[in-house]
Coordinates of C-alpha atoms in Angstrom, one line a residue:
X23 CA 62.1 -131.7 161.0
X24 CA 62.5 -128.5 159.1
X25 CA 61.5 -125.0 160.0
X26 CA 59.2 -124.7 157.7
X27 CA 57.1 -128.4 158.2
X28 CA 57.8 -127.4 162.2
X29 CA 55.7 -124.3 161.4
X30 CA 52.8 -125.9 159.4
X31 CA 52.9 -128.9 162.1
X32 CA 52.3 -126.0 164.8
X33 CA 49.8 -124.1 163.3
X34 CA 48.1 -127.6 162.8
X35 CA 48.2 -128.0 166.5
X36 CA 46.9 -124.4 167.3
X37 CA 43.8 -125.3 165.0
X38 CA 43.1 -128.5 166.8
X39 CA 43.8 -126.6 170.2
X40 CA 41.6 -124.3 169.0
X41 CA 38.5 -126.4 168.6
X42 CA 38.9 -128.4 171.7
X43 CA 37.3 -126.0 174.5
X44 CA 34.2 -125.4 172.2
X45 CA 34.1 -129.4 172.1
X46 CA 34.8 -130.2 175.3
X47 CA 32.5 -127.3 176.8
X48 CA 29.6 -129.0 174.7
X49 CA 30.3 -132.1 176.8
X50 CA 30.5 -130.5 179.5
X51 CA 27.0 -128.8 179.1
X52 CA 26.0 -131.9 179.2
X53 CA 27.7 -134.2 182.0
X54 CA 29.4 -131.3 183.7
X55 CA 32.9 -129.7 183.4
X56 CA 35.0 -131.7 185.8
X57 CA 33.3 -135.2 184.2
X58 CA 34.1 -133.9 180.2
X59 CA 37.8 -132.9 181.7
X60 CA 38.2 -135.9 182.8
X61 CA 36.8 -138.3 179.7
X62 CA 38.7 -136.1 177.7
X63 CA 41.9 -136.8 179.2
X64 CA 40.2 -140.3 179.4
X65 CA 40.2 -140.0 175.6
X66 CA 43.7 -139.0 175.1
X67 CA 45.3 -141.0 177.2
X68 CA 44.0 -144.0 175.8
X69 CA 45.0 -143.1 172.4
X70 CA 48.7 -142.0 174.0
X71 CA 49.0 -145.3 175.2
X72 CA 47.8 -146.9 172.0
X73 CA 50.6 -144.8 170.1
X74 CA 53.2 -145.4 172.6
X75 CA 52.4 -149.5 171.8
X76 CA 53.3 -149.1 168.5
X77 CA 55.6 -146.9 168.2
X78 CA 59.5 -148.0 167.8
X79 CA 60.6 -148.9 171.4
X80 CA 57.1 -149.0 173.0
X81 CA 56.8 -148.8 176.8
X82 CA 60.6 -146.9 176.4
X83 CA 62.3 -145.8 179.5
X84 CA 59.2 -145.3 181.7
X85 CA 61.4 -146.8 184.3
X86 CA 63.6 -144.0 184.6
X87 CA 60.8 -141.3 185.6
X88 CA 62.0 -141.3 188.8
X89 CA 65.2 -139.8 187.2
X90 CA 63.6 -136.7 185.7
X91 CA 62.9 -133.3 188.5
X92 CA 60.1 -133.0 189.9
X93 CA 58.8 -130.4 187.7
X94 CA 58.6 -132.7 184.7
X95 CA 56.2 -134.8 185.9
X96 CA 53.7 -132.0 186.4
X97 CA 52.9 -131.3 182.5
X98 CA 49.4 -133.7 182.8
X99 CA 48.3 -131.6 186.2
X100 CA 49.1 -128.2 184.0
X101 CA 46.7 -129.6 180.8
X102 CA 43.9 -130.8 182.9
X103 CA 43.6 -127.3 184.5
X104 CA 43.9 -125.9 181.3
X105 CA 41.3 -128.2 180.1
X106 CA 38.8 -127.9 182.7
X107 CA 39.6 -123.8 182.5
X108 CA 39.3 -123.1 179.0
X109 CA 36.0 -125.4 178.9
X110 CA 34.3 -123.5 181.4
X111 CA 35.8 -120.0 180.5
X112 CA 35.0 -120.8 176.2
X113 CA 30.7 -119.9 177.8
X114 CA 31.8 -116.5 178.5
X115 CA 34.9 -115.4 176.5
X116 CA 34.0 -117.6 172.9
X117 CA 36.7 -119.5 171.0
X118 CA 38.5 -116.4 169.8
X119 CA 38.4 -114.8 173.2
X120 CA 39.7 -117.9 174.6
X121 CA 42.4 -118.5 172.8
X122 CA 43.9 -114.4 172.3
X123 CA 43.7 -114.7 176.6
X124 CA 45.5 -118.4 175.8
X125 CA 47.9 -117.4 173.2
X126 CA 48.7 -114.2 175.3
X127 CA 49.7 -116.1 178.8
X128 CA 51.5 -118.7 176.7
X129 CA 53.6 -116.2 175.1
X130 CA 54.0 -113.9 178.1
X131 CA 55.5 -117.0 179.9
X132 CA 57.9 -118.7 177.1
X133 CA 59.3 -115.2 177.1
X134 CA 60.1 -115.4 180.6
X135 CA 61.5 -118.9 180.1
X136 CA 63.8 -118.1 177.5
X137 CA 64.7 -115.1 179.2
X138 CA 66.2 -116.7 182.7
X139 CA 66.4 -120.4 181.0
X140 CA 63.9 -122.1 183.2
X141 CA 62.7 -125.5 182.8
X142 CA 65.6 -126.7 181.2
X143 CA 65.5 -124.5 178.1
X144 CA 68.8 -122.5 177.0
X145 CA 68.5 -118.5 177.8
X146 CA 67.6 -116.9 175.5
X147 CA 67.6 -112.3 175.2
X148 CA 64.5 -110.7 175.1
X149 CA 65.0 -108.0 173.2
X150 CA 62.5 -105.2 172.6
X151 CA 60.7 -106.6 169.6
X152 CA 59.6 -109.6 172.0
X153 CA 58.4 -106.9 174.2
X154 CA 56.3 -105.2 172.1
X155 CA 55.3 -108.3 170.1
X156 CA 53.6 -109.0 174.1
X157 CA 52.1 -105.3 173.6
X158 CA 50.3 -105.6 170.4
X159 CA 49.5 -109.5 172.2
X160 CA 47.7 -107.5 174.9
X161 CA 45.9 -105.0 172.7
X162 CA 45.1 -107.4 170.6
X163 CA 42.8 -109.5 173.6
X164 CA 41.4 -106.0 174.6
X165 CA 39.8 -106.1 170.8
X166 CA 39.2 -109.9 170.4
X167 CA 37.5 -109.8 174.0
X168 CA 36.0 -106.6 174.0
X169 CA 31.9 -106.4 173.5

């Protein structure tokens, strides 16, 4: 994929990740925030499955899962807390709130990834123009948020 479809296919992502806590806090209005967590994943997991069907190979390797560390197994537990999180705190913070606190966390951490290569990525320097790209991150909430 090139850089520049990589970058329109991520920005499509953020838009869709940005509309999902406003949906699935609606639902959850409505049969509670644990019970639209969990039809969402419901939801997505089904499709997943659907995809994975279809797609060349299939099923693939899921075999071989007990092969990967025990860390990357943990990435469904990490979205449904996000999920049921950002559903409950979207009623108090709004979408754009939500996601400048989501964006910030997010960023503040793949920093520190790169930085000490966790998780199986390559290190990477941080430099000080990631640094204060994370400062203008955090002033940036304290104006999104603010009242």
């Amino acid at each position: 994929m090139s850089r520049g479809l990589a970058v329109l296919v991520g920005i499509t992502a953020g838009c869709l990740v940005g509309m999902q806590a406003p949906i699935n806090s609606r639902l959850g209005k409505t049969v509670g925030s644990f019970q639209a967590a969990s039809f969402s994943f419901l939801v997505g997991t089904a499709v997943l499955v659907a995809i994975a069907a279809f797609v060349r190979g299939g099923l693939g390797s899921l075999g071989q899962v007990s092969q990967v560390p025990w860390w990357a197994l943990v990435g469904g537990l990490l979205g449904a807390v996000y999920v049921t999180v950002a559903l409950v705190a979207v009623r108090t913070l709004g979408a754009s709130g939500l996601t400048a606190v989501v964006i910030t966390g997010q960023l503040a951490v793949s920093v520190a990834i790169d930085r000490f290569g966790l998780l199986g990525v390559a290190r990477a320097p941080v430099g000080l123009q990631r640094i204060l790209g994370l400062v203008l991150l955090v002033a940036g909430v304290v104006l999104v948020v603010r009242k």
